Coordinates of N, CA, C and O in Angstrom, one line a residue:
V1 N 81.7 85.3 179.1 CA 82.6 84.8 178.1 C 81.8 83.1 178.4 O 82.4 83.0 179.8
M2 N 81.5 82.4 177.8 CA 80.8 81.4 177.7 C 82.1 80.0 177.4 O 82.5 80.4 175.9
L3 N 82.6 79.4 177.9 CA 83.8 78.2 177.2 C 82.7 77.1 177.2 O 82.3 76.6 177.7
K4 N 83.3 76.4 175.8 CA 82.6 75.4 175.4 C 83.0 74.1 176.0 O 84.5 74.0 176.0
R5 N 82.4 73.2 176.6 CA 83.2 71.9 177.1 C 83.4 71.2 175.9 O 82.4 70.7 175.1
L6 N 84.7 70.4 175.9 CA 84.8 69.6 174.8 C 84.6 68.2 175.0 O 84.5 67.8 176.1
S7 N 83.8 67.7 174.1 CA 83.4 66.2 174.4 C 84.8 65.3 174.4 O 85.7 65.6 173.9
P8 N 84.6 64.0 174.7 CA 85.7 63.0 175.0 C 86.4 63.0 173.5 O 87.7 62.8 173.6
L9 N 85.8 62.8 172.5 CA 86.4 62.7 171.1 C 87.0 63.9 170.6 O 88.3 63.9 170.3
E10 N 86.5 64.9 170.9 CA 87.2 66.3 170.7 C 88.4 66.5 171.6 O 89.6 67.1 171.0
K11 N 88.6 66.2 172.9 CA 89.7 66.2 173.7 C 90.7 65.2 173.0 O 92.0 65.6 173.2
Q12 N 90.1 63.8 172.6 CA 91.1 62.8 172.1 C 91.8 63.7 171.1 O 93.1 63.3 170.8
T13 N 91.1 64.1 169.9 CA 91.5 64.6 168.8 C 92.6 65.6 168.9 O 93.8 65.9 168.4
K14 N 92.1 66.5 169.8 CA 93.0 67.7 170.5 C 94.2 67.2 170.9 O 95.5 67.6 170.7
N15 N 94.3 66.1 171.7 CA 95.6 65.5 172.4 C 96.1 65.1 171.3 O 97.8 65.0 171.3
L16 N 96.0 64.0 170.5 CA 96.7 63.7 169.4 C 97.1 64.8 168.6 O 98.3 64.3 168.0
D17 N 96.6 65.7 168.3 CA 97.2 66.9 167.4 C 98.3 67.3 168.1 O 99.3 67.7 167.5
L18 N 98.4 67.5 169.4 CA 99.4 68.3 170.3 C 100.5 67.2 169.9 O 101.8 67.4 169.9
M19 N 100.3 65.6 170.3 CA 101.2 64.6 170.3 C 101.9 64.9 169.0 O 103.3 64.6 168.5
D20 N 101.1 64.8 167.9 CA 101.6 65.0 166.3 C 102.7 66.2 166.2 O 104.0 65.9 165.5
R21 N 102.1 67.3 166.6 CA 102.8 68.7 166.6 C 104.2 68.5 167.6 O 105.2 68.9 166.8
F22 N 103.9 68.0 168.6 CA 105.3 67.8 169.4 C 106.4 66.8 168.7 O 107.5 67.0 168.4
N23 N 105.8 65.6 168.1 CA 106.6 64.7 167.6 C 107.7 65.3 166.5 O 108.8 65.1 165.9
Q24 N 106.8 66.1 165.7 CA 107.4 66.9 164.3 C 108.4 68.1 164.7 O 109.3 68.0 164.2
L25 N 108.1 68.5 165.8 CA 109.0 69.7 166.3 C 110.3 69.0 166.8 O 111.3 69.3 166.4
V26 N 110.1 67.9 167.5 CA 111.4 66.9 167.8 C 112.1 66.5 166.8 O 113.2 66.7 166.8
E27 N 111.5 66.2 165.9 CA 112.3 65.7 164.5 C 112.9 66.7 163.8 O 114.1 66.7 163.5
E28 N 112.3 67.9 163.9 CA 113.0 69.0 163.2 C 114.0 69.8 164.1 O 114.9 70.4 163.7
N29 N 114.1 69.7 165.2 CA 115.0 70.3 166.3 C 115.6 69.9 167.1 O 116.5 70.4 168.2
Y30 N 115.6 68.4 167.5 CA 116.2 67.6 168.6 C 117.8 67.7 168.4 O 118.4 67.7 169.3
R31 N 118.5 68.1 167.5 CA 120.2 68.3 167.2 C 120.2 69.6 168.2 O 121.4 69.6 168.6
K32 N 119.4 70.6 168.0 CA 119.8 71.9 168.6 C 119.0 72.0 170.3 O 119.3 72.9 171.0
E33 N 117.7 71.9 170.3 CA 116.9 71.9 171.2 C 116.6 71.0 171.9 O 116.1 70.0 171.5
H34 N 116.7 70.4 173.2 CA 116.9 69.8 174.2 C 115.8 70.4 175.3 O 115.7 69.4 176.3
R35 N 115.3 71.4 175.5 CA 114.4 71.9 176.8 C 113.2 71.9 176.3 O 112.6 71.8 175.2
V36 N 112.3 71.1 177.2 CA 110.8 71.2 177.0 C 110.3 72.8 177.0 O 109.3 72.7 176.0
E37 N 110.7 73.5 177.5 CA 110.4 74.8 177.6 C 110.3 75.6 176.1 O 109.2 76.3 175.4
F38 N 111.4 75.2 175.0 CA 111.4 75.5 173.8 C 110.1 74.7 172.9 O 109.4 75.6 172.3
Y39 N 109.9 73.6 173.1 CA 108.8 73.0 172.8 C 107.5 73.2 173.1 O 106.4 73.6 172.3
A40 N 107.6 73.6 174.4 CA 105.9 74.4 174.8 C 106.0 75.6 174.2 O 104.5 75.5 173.7
K41 N 106.7 76.3 174.2 CA 106.7 77.9 173.6 C 106.1 77.5 172.2 O 105.2 78.1 171.8
N42 N 106.8 76.6 171.5 CA 106.4 76.7 169.9 C 105.1 76.0 169.7 O 104.4 76.3 169.0
L43 N 104.5 75.0 170.7 CA 103.2 74.6 170.7 C 102.1 75.3 171.6 O 101.0 75.0 171.5
K44 N 102.7 76.7 172.0 CA 101.8 77.5 172.7 C 101.0 76.8 173.8 O 99.9 77.1 174.0
V45 N 101.7 76.1 174.5 CA 101.2 75.7 175.7 C 102.3 75.7 176.9 O 103.6 76.3 176.5
T46 N 102.0 75.7 178.3 CA 102.9 76.0 179.1 C 103.7 74.3 179.3 O 103.2 73.4 178.7
P47 N 104.8 74.8 179.8 CA 105.7 73.5 179.7 C 105.2 72.1 180.9 O 105.0 70.8 180.6
K48 N 104.5 72.6 181.8 CA 103.6 72.0 182.6 C 102.6 71.1 181.8 O 102.3 69.9 182.0
A49 N 101.8 71.9 181.3 CA 100.6 71.1 180.3 C 101.2 70.2 179.4 O 100.5 69.2 178.9
L50 N 101.9 70.6 178.9 CA 102.9 69.7 177.7 C 103.4 68.4 178.2 O 103.1 67.3 177.7
T51 N 104.0 68.5 179.3 CA 104.4 67.4 180.0 C 103.4 66.6 180.5 O 103.6 65.2 180.3
M52 N 102.0 67.0 181.1 CA 101.1 66.2 181.6 C 100.3 65.8 180.3 O 100.1 64.4 180.4
Q53 N 100.1 66.3 179.2 CA 99.5 65.8 178.2 C 100.2 64.7 177.4 O 99.9 63.2 177.0
I54 N 101.5 65.0 177.3 CA 102.6 64.1 176.4 C 102.8 62.9 177.4 O 102.7 61.5 176.8
T55 N 102.8 62.7 178.6 CA 103.2 61.7 179.4 C 101.9 60.8 179.6 O 101.8 59.5 179.7
R56 N 101.0 61.6 179.7 CA 99.4 60.8 179.6 C 99.2 59.8 178.5 O 98.7 58.9 178.7
M57 N 99.6 60.7 176.9 CA 99.3 59.8 176.0 C 100.6 58.8 175.9 O 100.0 57.8 175.1
A58 N 101.9 58.9 176.1 CA 102.9 58.5 175.4 C 103.6 57.4 176.8 O 104.5 56.5 176.3
Q59 N 103.1 57.6 177.9 CA 103.6 57.0 179.1 C 105.1 57.3 179.0 O 105.8 56.4 180.0
H60 N 105.6 58.3 178.5 CA 106.9 59.1 178.9 C 106.8 60.5 179.0 O 106.1 61.1 178.2
S61 N 107.7 60.9 179.7 CA 107.7 62.6 179.5 C 108.1 62.8 178.2 O 109.1 62.4 177.5
P62 N 107.9 64.4 177.9 CA 108.7 65.1 176.7 C 110.3 64.9 176.5 O 110.6 64.5 175.9
R63 N 110.7 65.3 178.1 CA 112.0 65.3 178.0 C 112.8 63.9 177.7 O 113.5 63.8 177.1
H64 N 112.0 63.0 178.1 CA 112.6 61.4 178.1 C 112.5 61.3 176.4 O 113.5 60.7 175.8
M65 N 111.5 61.4 175.9 CA 111.3 61.4 174.4 C 112.4 62.2 173.5 O 112.9 61.8 172.7
I66 N 112.6 63.5 174.0 CA 113.6 64.2 173.4 C 115.0 63.7 173.5 O 115.4 63.3 172.9
H67 N 115.4 63.0 174.9 CA 116.6 62.5 175.0 C 116.6 61.1 174.1 O 117.7 61.0 173.6
A68 N 115.5 60.4 173.9 CA 115.3 59.1 173.3 C 115.7 59.6 171.8 O 116.4 58.5 171.2
R69 N 115.2 60.6 171.2 CA 115.5 60.8 169.7 C 117.0 61.3 169.5 O 117.6 60.9 168.5
V70 N 117.5 62.0 170.4 CA 119.2 62.4 170.5 C 119.7 61.2 170.5 O 120.9 60.8 169.7
L71 N 119.8 60.1 171.5 CA 120.3 58.9 171.5 C 120.1 58.0 170.6 O 121.1 56.8 170.1
L72 N 118.8 58.0 169.9 CA 119.1 57.0 168.7 C 119.6 57.7 167.6 O 120.5 56.9 166.9
E73 N 119.9 58.9 167.3 CA 120.8 59.5 166.4 C 122.0 59.3 166.7 O 122.8 59.0 165.8
A74 N 122.6 59.2 167.8 CA 123.9 59.0 168.0 C 123.9 57.6 168.0 O 125.1 57.2 167.4
K75 N 123.5 56.5 168.4 CA 123.5 55.3 167.7 C 123.5 54.9 166.6 O 124.5 54.2 165.7
R76 N 122.7 55.7 165.6 CA 122.7 55.6 164.3 C 124.1 56.1 163.4 O 124.7 55.3 162.8
L77 N 124.5 57.3 164.1 CA 125.7 57.9 163.7 C 126.9 56.7 163.8 O 127.7 56.8 163.2
L78 N 127.0 56.2 165.0 CA 127.9 55.4 165.5 C 127.9 54.2 164.4 O 129.0 53.4 164.2
A79 N 126.6 53.6 164.3 CA 126.8 52.7 163.9 C 127.1 52.4 162.4 O 127.7 51.6 161.5
F80 N 127.1 53.6 161.7 CA 127.3 54.1 160.3 C 128.3 54.6 160.1 O 129.1 55.0 158.8
S81 N 129.5 54.9 161.1 CA 131.1 55.4 161.0 C 131.7 54.6 160.8 O 131.8 53.0 161.3
H82 N 132.5 54.6 159.8 CA 133.7 53.5 159.8 C 134.9 54.0 160.0 O 135.7 55.1 160.0

């Protein structure tokens, strides 16, 4: 079996796609799911691979990004509660 080596542009496109899909999953699931393993499984990558790719692209770990989204929602709810 021969594996095709990805060009730098193909790698970047693949990584951006992973980032987009991760962000979409976080938006859909942050209220219930806070585990990186959940997101990795749904993206069909290992937790380690997800952490490495997302951290490289976003300069924040997936765990940090999930917690930041939860915190943002908590702040929003507090700001609009009367």
